[in-house]
Amino acid sequence: MRRKNRIFWLFGRRKRCTIPLIVLIASILGMSWWIAEFSSKVLLPPPPPDQNLDHLRRNRSLKYYISKIQLLIEPSSSPCDGVEEVPIIVLVTSPPTRFEQRSAIRSTWAKHQPTYFVLGLDGPSVDEQLVDNYVEAKQHGDLVIFDFQEHYQNLTLKTALMLQWTLDRCPQAEFLFKTDDDVFVNPWTLKKVVRDNKDAQLLGYSINDTYLHRDAYSKWYIPRWLCPDDFVSGYLSGTGYFISVEYIKKLLTAATYVPLVNIEDIYFTYLVAKRYLRLTLSHDRRLSPKKPWFLFGCVYWHLATAHNISPEELASIWPKIEDIAKESYTRKEICKYYEFLSSDLFLY
Ligand SMILES: *[C@@H]1O[C@H](CO)[C@@H](O)[C@H](O)[C@H]1NC(C)=O
Ligand SMILES: *[C@@H]1O[C@H](CO)[C@@H](O)[C@H](O)[C@H]1NC(C)=O
Ligand SMILES: *[C@@H]1O[C@H](CO)[C@@H](O)[C@H](O)[C@H]1NC(C)=O
């Protein structure tokens, strides 16, 4: 009897309350749905970024991709024409839009090395971008542009194109040095490194006994379906490594048998060179993939490369390096006391 009364109280006696009550319940439900929705967005991680690796599910043959990619722009005269000895040719990977980085490199270390920038095409505004790059290429004569999509995941393709281009245009070079546009290069120490490692097949900063990145959020993510081995016994950091030109043909031939992997240095220096061809990876810590804590000329002097260097940092360190280089002809011991500051302990 009492219960009936209560229900009557809710829905019967005060009919006027029914509609507001439904509205209230609905809004409570709505609120809680919204809170759940909102908190799930805050608390749960975002879905993994689209890594654009699906094309590799279709075909993982390097040949398949390379054969379709055309060379669009290159220096009008072949860089090594009429030159008998080219100790080092430098190729820099650079996305089309990074004018500032290329300009900083041109006015600093590239003055001392034959240096070329290798570019792909940039997504939605290809035409406009290509016009700018065309002007740049005319002006500086140091761009090599290929007809393929510029993307971090496509760096392996780009490296293969760089190897092929070196073989076609500068076969007499002794070493190809492959590097990035955010790398500081010290041409004087770079030459010393080569002199100290004359017989190297591949030479760089050897990263040993590591594991592949299986985290889909990582920039260096390699899914297991691309490379089932977790462990890598050693590879050369892609920030800057030398390949003896003698071995480029071997590498490219071998690469037609080794299924493509998205990470360039793992693919070429580990899977193709070390594992498939059993080549030796030589280590020189001066080809550093890191950056010194201190922006001192003398610290950079002891390194052949440093990574993550902005155009501003490059511009500020360069005059100091040039001064040290001039002095070093008469004072061999220059910067001696700074050597320990360029050890791995003071790099990050
Ligand atoms: C991938 O491309 C290569 C070279 O064009 C071809 O020989 C091979 O059959 C292709 N593989 C697949 C799975 O389509
Ligand atoms: C890599 O380049 C090829 C050829 O242009 C293109 O089909 C593919 O989508 C590119 N990959 C990415 C991740 O952009
Ligand atoms: C990697 O191993 C080589 C010898 O195989 C060694 O010379 C080099 O110092 C090691 N690399 C690092 C970063 O310790």
GROMACS .gro file of C-alpha atoms and ligand atoms in nm:
model
  390
    1MET     CA    1   0.000   0.000   0.000
    2ARG     CA    2   0.273   0.235   0.097
    3ARG     CA    3   0.485   0.154  -0.207
    4LYS     CA    4   0.192   0.206  -0.438
    5ASN     CA    5   0.150   0.540  -0.273
    6ARG     CA    6   0.503   0.637  -0.346
    7ILE     CA    7   0.476   0.545  -0.715
    8PHE     CA    8   0.155   0.736  -0.723
    9TRP     CA    9   0.344   1.025  -0.572
   10LEU     CA   10   0.599   1.012  -0.851
   11PHE     CA   11   0.380   0.970  -1.155
   12GLY     CA   12   0.026   1.019  -1.053
   13ARG     CA   13  -0.060   1.283  -0.807
   14ARG     CA   14   0.182   1.548  -0.929
   15LYS     CA   15   0.151   1.503  -1.305
   16ARG     CA   16   0.304   1.845  -1.348
   17CYS     CA   17   0.642   1.709  -1.231
   18THR     CA   18   0.670   1.426  -1.485
   19ILE     CA   19   0.817   1.625  -1.772
   20PRO     CA   20   1.082   1.809  -1.566
   21LEU     CA   21   1.175   1.476  -1.409
   22ILE     CA   22   1.234   1.310  -1.746
   23VAL     CA   23   1.436   1.610  -1.854
   24LEU     CA   24   1.640   1.583  -1.534
   25ILE     CA   25   1.710   1.211  -1.580
   26ALA     CA   26   1.796   1.263  -1.946
   27SER     CA   27   2.035   1.541  -1.863
   28ILE     CA   28   2.202   1.335  -1.590
   29LEU     CA   29   2.247   1.054  -1.841
   30GLY     CA   30   2.375   1.301  -2.097
   31MET     CA   31   2.616   1.453  -1.848
   32SER     CA   32   2.758   1.120  -1.745
   33TRP     CA   33   2.795   1.014  -2.107
   34TRP     CA   34   2.980   1.338  -2.178
   35ILE     CA   35   3.203   1.295  -1.872
   36ALA     CA   36   3.282   0.937  -1.974
   37GLU     CA   37   3.355   1.046  -2.327
   38PHE     CA   38   3.569   1.337  -2.215
   39SER     CA   39   3.765   1.146  -1.953
   40SER     CA   40   3.828   0.859  -2.192
   41LYS     CA   41   3.985   1.110  -2.428
   42VAL     CA   42   4.201   1.248  -2.152
   43LEU     CA   43   4.291   0.921  -1.986
   44LEU     CA   44   4.332   0.688  -2.280
   45PRO     CA   45   4.626   0.741  -2.516
   46PRO     CA   46   4.540   0.867  -2.864
   47PRO     CA   47   4.523   0.602  -3.134
   48PRO     CA   48   4.865   0.522  -3.284
   49PRO     CA   49   4.969   0.767  -3.553
   50ASP     CA   50   4.920   0.653  -3.908
   51GLN     CA   51   5.264   0.527  -3.997
   52ASN     CA   52   5.193   0.502  -4.369
   53LEU     CA   53   5.351   0.163  -4.403
   54ASP     CA   54   5.073  -0.007  -4.595
   55HIS     CA   55   5.246   0.020  -4.931
   56LEU     CA   56   5.513  -0.212  -4.789
   57ARG     CA   57   5.245  -0.478  -4.742
   58ARG     CA   58   5.200  -0.482  -5.118
   59ASN     CA   59   5.562  -0.499  -5.229
   60ARG     CA   60   5.887  -0.484  -5.037
   61SER     CA   61   6.122  -0.496  -5.329
   62LEU     CA   62   6.348  -0.192  -5.351
   63LYS     CA   63   6.369  -0.242  -5.726
   64TYR     CA   64   5.993  -0.210  -5.759
   65TYR     CA   65   5.996   0.138  -5.605
   66ILE     CA   66   6.322   0.269  -5.747
   67SER     CA   67   6.234   0.173  -6.104
   68LYS     CA   68   5.927   0.399  -6.091
   69ILE     CA   69   6.105   0.704  -5.948
   70GLN     CA   70   6.238   0.961  -6.193
   71LEU     CA   71   6.518   1.209  -6.147
   72LEU     CA   72   6.361   1.554  -6.194
   73ILE     CA   73   6.640   1.801  -6.127
   74GLU     CA   74   7.015   1.764  -6.084
   75PRO     CA   75   7.319   1.991  -6.120
   76SER     CA   76   7.370   2.080  -6.486
   77SER     CA   77   7.730   1.970  -6.483
   78SER     CA   78   7.806   1.639  -6.324
   79PRO     CA   79   7.974   1.716  -5.990
   80CYS     CA   80   8.275   1.502  -6.056
   81ASP     CA   81   8.329   1.589  -6.425
   82GLY     CA   82   8.695   1.628  -6.504
   83VAL     CA   83   8.802   1.563  -6.147
   84GLU     CA   84   9.026   1.264  -6.102
   85GLU     CA   85   9.030   1.232  -5.728
   86VAL     CA   86   8.729   1.297  -5.513
   87PRO     CA   87   8.811   1.184  -5.160
   88ILE     CA   88   8.464   1.256  -5.021
   89ILE     CA   89   8.130   1.344  -5.180
   90VAL     CA   90   7.865   1.457  -4.932
   91LEU     CA   91   7.495   1.396  -4.988
   92VAL     CA   92   7.249   1.555  -4.748
   93THR     CA   93   6.889   1.438  -4.711
   94SER     CA   94   6.669   1.745  -4.690
   95PRO     CA   95   6.291   1.791  -4.716
   96PRO     CA   96   6.194   2.042  -4.989
   97THR     CA   97   6.070   2.308  -4.746
   98ARG     CA   98   6.386   2.332  -4.535
   99PHE     CA   99   6.544   2.623  -4.724
  100GLU     CA  100   6.689   2.771  -4.408
  101GLN     CA  101   6.882   2.458  -4.315
  102ARG     CA  102   7.027   2.425  -4.664
  103SER     CA  103   7.120   2.789  -4.674
  104ALA     CA  104   7.300   2.760  -4.338
  105ILE     CA  105   7.492   2.457  -4.459
  106ARG     CA  106   7.588   2.627  -4.788
  107SER     CA  107   7.738   2.922  -4.610
  108THR     CA  108   7.928   2.706  -4.360
  109TRP     CA  109   8.066   2.356  -4.393
  110ALA     CA  110   7.958   2.286  -4.753
  111LYS     CA  111   8.217   2.543  -4.868
  112HIS     CA  112   8.485   2.285  -4.794
  113GLN     CA  113   8.329   1.973  -4.947
  114PRO     CA  114   8.146   1.888  -5.267
  115THR     CA  115   7.798   1.879  -5.112
  116TYR     CA  116   7.459   1.806  -5.268
  117PHE     CA  117   7.110   1.804  -5.121
  118VAL     CA  118   6.872   1.525  -5.209
  119LEU     CA  119   6.500   1.607  -5.205
  120GLY     CA  120   6.170   1.437  -5.274
  121LEU     CA  121   5.840   1.612  -5.346
  122ASP     CA  122   5.622   1.759  -5.078
  123GLY     CA  123   5.260   1.645  -5.051
  124PRO     CA  124   4.968   1.870  -5.139
  125SER     CA  125   5.147   2.177  -5.272
  126VAL     CA  126   5.393   1.995  -5.495
  127ASP     CA  127   5.376   2.241  -5.785
  128GLU     CA  128   5.434   2.554  -5.583
  129GLN     CA  129   5.706   2.387  -5.382
  130LEU     CA  130   5.875   2.259  -5.693
  131VAL     CA  131   5.885   2.607  -5.845
  132ASP     CA  132   6.066   2.736  -5.536
  133ASN     CA  133   6.306   2.443  -5.539
  134TYR     CA  134   6.363   2.490  -5.910
  135VAL     CA  135   6.469   2.849  -5.851
  136GLU     CA  136   6.693   2.732  -5.568
  137ALA     CA  137   6.844   2.462  -5.788
  138LYS     CA  138   6.918   2.715  -6.065
  139GLN     CA  139   7.074   2.951  -5.819
  140HIS     CA  140   7.298   2.707  -5.632
  141GLY     CA  141   7.333   2.408  -5.860
  142ASP     CA  142   7.341   2.169  -5.568
  143LEU     CA  143   6.995   2.010  -5.560
  144VAL     CA  144   6.907   1.660  -5.670
  145ILE     CA  145   6.529   1.618  -5.679
  146PHE     CA  146   6.349   1.290  -5.728
  147ASP     CA  147   5.989   1.230  -5.819
  148PHE     CA  148   5.872   1.058  -5.500
  149GLN     CA  149   5.684   1.149  -5.185
  150GLU     CA  150   5.907   1.309  -4.922
  151HIS     CA  151   5.833   1.133  -4.596
  152TYR     CA  152   6.026   1.008  -4.298
  153GLN     CA  153   5.909   0.658  -4.381
  154ASN     CA  154   6.055   0.693  -4.729
  155LEU     CA  155   6.413   0.763  -4.622
  156THR     CA  156   6.521   0.414  -4.720
  157LEU     CA  157   6.411   0.484  -5.076
  158LYS     CA  158   6.590   0.817  -5.067
  159THR     CA  159   6.912   0.659  -4.947
  160ALA     CA  160   6.893   0.400  -5.224
  161LEU     CA  161   6.849   0.683  -5.475
  162MET     CA  162   7.150   0.861  -5.325
  163LEU     CA  163   7.364   0.551  -5.366
  164GLN     CA  164   7.251   0.506  -5.725
  165TRP     CA  165   7.312   0.873  -5.807
  166THR     CA  166   7.666   0.858  -5.664
  167LEU     CA  167   7.739   0.551  -5.869
  168ASP     CA  168   7.608   0.718  -6.187
  169ARG     CA  169   7.757   1.064  -6.140
  170CYS     CA  170   8.065   1.030  -5.926
  171PRO     CA  171   8.199   0.675  -5.946
  172GLN     CA  172   8.555   0.794  -5.896
  173ALA     CA  173   8.484   0.922  -5.543
  174GLU     CA  174   8.646   0.727  -5.265
  175PHE     CA  175   8.379   0.777  -5.004
  176LEU     CA  176   8.018   0.882  -5.002
  177PHE     CA  177   7.925   1.063  -4.682
  178LYS     CA  178   7.550   1.048  -4.620
  179THR     CA  179   7.412   1.293  -4.369
  180ASP     CA  180   7.108   1.504  -4.267
  181ASP     CA  181   7.033   1.875  -4.285
  182ASP     CA  182   7.034   1.917  -3.906
  183VAL     CA  183   7.389   1.796  -3.872
  184PHE     CA  184   7.694   2.009  -3.807
  185VAL     CA  185   7.993   1.880  -4.002
  186ASN     CA  186   8.349   1.977  -3.924
  187PRO     CA  187   8.526   1.928  -4.258
  188TRP     CA  188   8.873   1.926  -4.101
  189THR     CA  189   8.795   1.654  -3.848
  190LEU     CA  190   8.591   1.467  -4.110
  191LYS     CA  191   8.902   1.441  -4.326
  192LYS     CA  192   9.105   1.323  -4.028
  193VAL     CA  193   8.846   1.055  -3.958
  194VAL     CA  194   8.877   0.930  -4.315
  195ARG     CA  195   9.257   0.936  -4.298
  196ASP     CA  196   9.245   0.728  -3.979
  197ASN     CA  197   9.005   0.475  -4.136
  198LYS     CA  198   9.130   0.447  -4.494
  199ASP     CA  199   9.033   0.084  -4.536
  200ALA     CA  200   8.685   0.113  -4.392
  201GLN     CA  201   8.397  -0.039  -4.586
  202LEU     CA  202   8.130   0.142  -4.392
  203LEU     CA  203   8.227   0.391  -4.126
  204GLY     CA  204   8.016   0.575  -3.873
  205TYR     CA  205   7.902   0.579  -3.515
  206SER     CA  206   7.827   0.219  -3.434
  207ILE     CA  207   7.527   0.163  -3.210
  208ASN     CA  208   7.562  -0.186  -3.067
  209ASP     CA  209   7.333  -0.444  -2.913
  210THR     CA  210   7.006  -0.257  -2.932
  211TYR     CA  211   6.645  -0.352  -2.982
  212LEU     CA  212   6.414  -0.230  -3.256
  213HIS     CA  213   6.141   0.015  -3.158
  214ARG     CA  214   5.812  -0.174  -3.140
  215ASP     CA  215   5.616   0.119  -3.002
  216ALA     CA  216   5.384   0.255  -3.271
  217TYR     CA  217   5.426   0.607  -3.132
  218SER     CA  218   5.801   0.606  -3.182
  219LYS     CA  219   5.958   0.789  -3.472
  220TRP     CA  220   6.176   0.482  -3.524
  221TYR     CA  221   5.891   0.231  -3.513
  222ILE     CA  222   5.949  -0.084  -3.714
  223PRO     CA  223   5.653  -0.323  -3.693
  224ARG     CA  224   5.731  -0.689  -3.640
  225TRP     CA  225   5.584  -0.784  -3.979
  226LEU     CA  226   5.858  -0.574  -4.141
  227CYS     CA  227   6.145  -0.712  -3.938
  228PRO     CA  228   6.079  -1.005  -3.707
  229ASP     CA  229   6.413  -0.986  -3.522
  230ASP     CA  230   6.397  -0.769  -3.214
  231PHE     CA  231   6.769  -0.753  -3.157
  232VAL     CA  232   7.023  -0.563  -3.365
  233SER     CA  233   7.386  -0.646  -3.299
  234GLY     CA  234   7.514  -0.323  -3.451
  235TYR     CA  235   7.429  -0.051  -3.702
  236LEU     CA  236   7.571   0.287  -3.799
  237SER     CA  237   7.372   0.591  -3.697
  238GLY     CA  238   7.201   0.751  -3.997
  239THR     CA  239   7.302   1.101  -3.885
  240GLY     CA  240   7.624   1.058  -4.078
  241TYR     CA  241   7.810   0.760  -4.217
  242PHE     CA  242   8.064   0.686  -4.488
  243ILE     CA  243   8.031   0.420  -4.753
  244SER     CA  244   8.335   0.329  -4.954
  245VAL     CA  245   8.218   0.388  -5.313
  246GLU     CA  246   8.374   0.056  -5.407
  247TYR     CA  247   8.097  -0.118  -5.211
  248ILE     CA  248   7.798   0.082  -5.330
  249LYS     CA  249   7.725  -0.147  -5.622
  250LYS     CA  250   7.736  -0.449  -5.393
  251LEU     CA  251   7.501  -0.282  -5.150
  252LEU     CA  252   7.249  -0.192  -5.419
  253THR     CA  253   7.259  -0.539  -5.568
  254ALA     CA  254   7.218  -0.701  -5.229
  255ALA     CA  255   6.934  -0.463  -5.149
  256THR     CA  256   6.727  -0.619  -5.427
  257TYR     CA  257   6.726  -0.939  -5.220
  258VAL     CA  258   6.668  -0.788  -4.876
  259PRO     CA  259   6.302  -0.689  -4.818
  260LEU     CA  260   6.259  -0.316  -4.753
  261VAL     CA  261   6.236  -0.177  -4.403
  262ASN     CA  262   6.126   0.179  -4.329
  263ILE     CA  263   6.424   0.281  -4.116
  264GLU     CA  264   6.713   0.368  -4.343
  265ASP     CA  265   7.018   0.307  -4.124
  266ILE     CA  266   6.888  -0.023  -3.991
  267TYR     CA  267   6.816  -0.134  -4.346
  268PHE     CA  268   7.137  -0.036  -4.523
  269THR     CA  269   7.401  -0.064  -4.254
  270TYR     CA  270   7.261  -0.360  -4.059
  271LEU     CA  271   7.030  -0.574  -4.271
  272VAL     CA  272   7.206  -0.526  -4.607
  273ALA     CA  273   7.569  -0.449  -4.520
  274LYS     CA  274   7.632  -0.632  -4.198
  275ARG     CA  275   7.391  -0.923  -4.205
  276TYR     CA  276   7.350  -1.001  -4.573
  277LEU     CA  277   7.691  -0.901  -4.711
  278ARG     CA  278   7.893  -0.955  -4.392
  279LEU     CA  279   8.071  -0.621  -4.441
  280THR     CA  280   8.255  -0.462  -4.151
  281LEU     CA  281   8.101  -0.163  -3.981
  282SER     CA  282   8.384   0.056  -3.852
  283HIS     CA  283   8.320   0.276  -3.553
  284ASP     CA  284   8.456   0.625  -3.497
  285ARG     CA  285   8.306   0.814  -3.206
  286ARG     CA  286   8.387   1.150  -3.369
  287LEU     CA  287   8.102   1.083  -3.615
  288SER     CA  288   7.872   1.156  -3.329
  289PRO     CA  289   7.492   1.135  -3.351
  290LYS     CA  290   7.473   1.355  -3.041
  291LYS     CA  291   7.510   1.719  -2.949
  292PRO     CA  292   7.761   1.877  -2.709
  293TRP     CA  293   7.631   2.041  -2.391
  294PHE     CA  294   7.852   2.338  -2.456
  295LEU     CA  295   7.852   2.558  -2.763
  296PHE     CA  296   8.231   2.604  -2.751
  297GLY     CA  297   8.431   2.607  -3.071
  298CYS     CA  298   8.695   2.383  -2.918
  299VAL     CA  299   8.440   2.118  -2.823
  300TYR     CA  300   8.301   2.106  -3.177
  301TRP     CA  301   8.654   2.106  -3.313
  302HIS     CA  302   8.715   1.755  -3.180
  303LEU     CA  303   8.401   1.619  -3.342
  304ALA     CA  304   8.341   1.540  -3.708
  305THR     CA  305   7.963   1.566  -3.670
  306ALA     CA  306   7.707   1.683  -3.418
  307HIS     CA  307   7.334   1.627  -3.448
  308ASN     CA  308   7.023   1.839  -3.385
  309ILE     CA  309   7.192   2.164  -3.473
  310SER     CA  310   6.966   2.452  -3.573
  311PRO     CA  311   7.066   2.692  -3.851
  312GLU     CA  312   7.124   2.959  -3.583
  313GLU     CA  313   7.355   2.733  -3.383
  314LEU     CA  314   7.541   2.641  -3.698
  315ALA     CA  315   7.586   3.006  -3.788
  316SER     CA  316   7.713   3.090  -3.440
  317ILE     CA  317   7.959   2.801  -3.410
  318TRP     CA  318   8.100   2.822  -3.761
  319PRO     CA  319   8.323   3.134  -3.734
  320LYS     CA  320   8.486   2.981  -3.427
  321ILE     CA  321   8.561   2.660  -3.615
  322GLU     CA  322   8.708   2.854  -3.906
  323ASP     CA  323   8.934   3.049  -3.669
  324ILE     CA  324   9.051   2.731  -3.497
  325ALA     CA  325   9.114   2.570  -3.834
  326LYS     CA  326   9.336   2.861  -3.940
  327GLU     CA  327   9.531   2.849  -3.616
  328SER     CA  328   9.562   2.473  -3.624
  329TYR     CA  329   9.804   2.494  -3.918
  330THR     CA  330  10.063   2.650  -3.690
  331ARG     CA  331   9.949   2.519  -3.351
  332LYS     CA  332   9.888   2.147  -3.365
  333GLU     CA  333   9.794   2.132  -2.998
  334ILE     CA  334   9.507   2.374  -3.029
  335CYS     CA  335   9.199   2.292  -2.819
  336LYS     CA  336   9.384   2.005  -2.655
  337TYR     CA  337   9.235   2.070  -2.311
  338TYR     CA  338   8.881   2.060  -2.444
  339GLU     CA  339   8.899   1.710  -2.580
  340PHE     CA  340   8.738   1.553  -2.275
  341LEU     CA  341   8.439   1.789  -2.313
  342SER     CA  342   8.370   1.629  -2.651
  343SER     CA  343   8.362   1.279  -2.503
  344ASP     CA  344   8.027   1.099  -2.497
  345LEU     CA  345   7.986   1.193  -2.133
  346PHE     CA  346   7.923   1.556  -2.232
  347LEU     CA  347   7.707   1.487  -2.535
  348TYR     CA  348   7.335   1.423  -2.536
  349LIG     C1  349   5.744  -0.660  -5.634
  349LIG     O1  350   5.813  -0.597  -5.738
  349LIG     C2  351   5.913  -0.676  -5.801
  349LIG     C3  352   5.991  -0.590  -5.897
  349LIG     O2  353   5.910  -0.514  -5.979
  349LIG     C4  354   5.845  -0.795  -5.869
  349LIG     O3  355   5.942  -0.877  -5.932
  349LIG     C5  356   5.771  -0.874  -5.761
  349LIG     O4  357   5.699  -0.980  -5.821
  349LIG     C6  358   5.675  -0.784  -5.683
  349LIG     N1  359   5.624  -0.859  -5.570
  349LIG     C7  360   5.495  -0.863  -5.541
  349LIG     C8  361   5.458  -0.939  -5.417
  349LIG     O5  362   5.410  -0.808  -5.608
  350LIG     C1  363   5.687   0.679  -5.051
  350LIG     O1  364   5.700   0.710  -5.189
  350LIG     C2  365   5.617   0.636  -5.275
  350LIG     C3  366   5.649   0.679  -5.416
  350LIG     O2  367   5.628   0.817  -5.433
  350LIG     C4  368   5.470   0.658  -5.238
  350LIG     O3  369   5.391   0.575  -5.317
  350LIG     C5  370   5.448   0.628  -5.091
  350LIG     O4  371   5.318   0.661  -5.054
  350LIG     C6  372   5.545   0.706  -5.006
  350LIG     N1  373   5.530   0.668  -4.869
  350LIG     C7  374   5.491   0.755  -4.776
  350LIG     C8  375   5.481   0.701  -4.638
  350LIG     O5  376   5.467   0.870  -4.801
  351LIG     C1  377   8.042  -0.097  -3.101
  351LIG     O1  378   8.127  -0.208  -3.121
  351LIG     C2  379   8.254  -0.177  -3.178
  351LIG     C3  380   8.330  -0.306  -3.198
  351LIG     O2  381   8.251  -0.403  -3.256
  351LIG     C4  382   8.330  -0.084  -3.088
  351LIG     O3  383   8.452  -0.049  -3.146
  351LIG     C5  384   8.248   0.042  -3.062
  351LIG     O4  385   8.310   0.123  -2.967
  351LIG     C6  386   8.106   0.008  -3.013
  351LIG     N1  387   8.025   0.128  -3.015
  351LIG     C7  388   7.999   0.202  -2.908
  351LIG     C8  389   7.910   0.319  -2.927
  351LIG     O5  390   8.044   0.176  -2.799
   0.00000   0.00000   0.00000
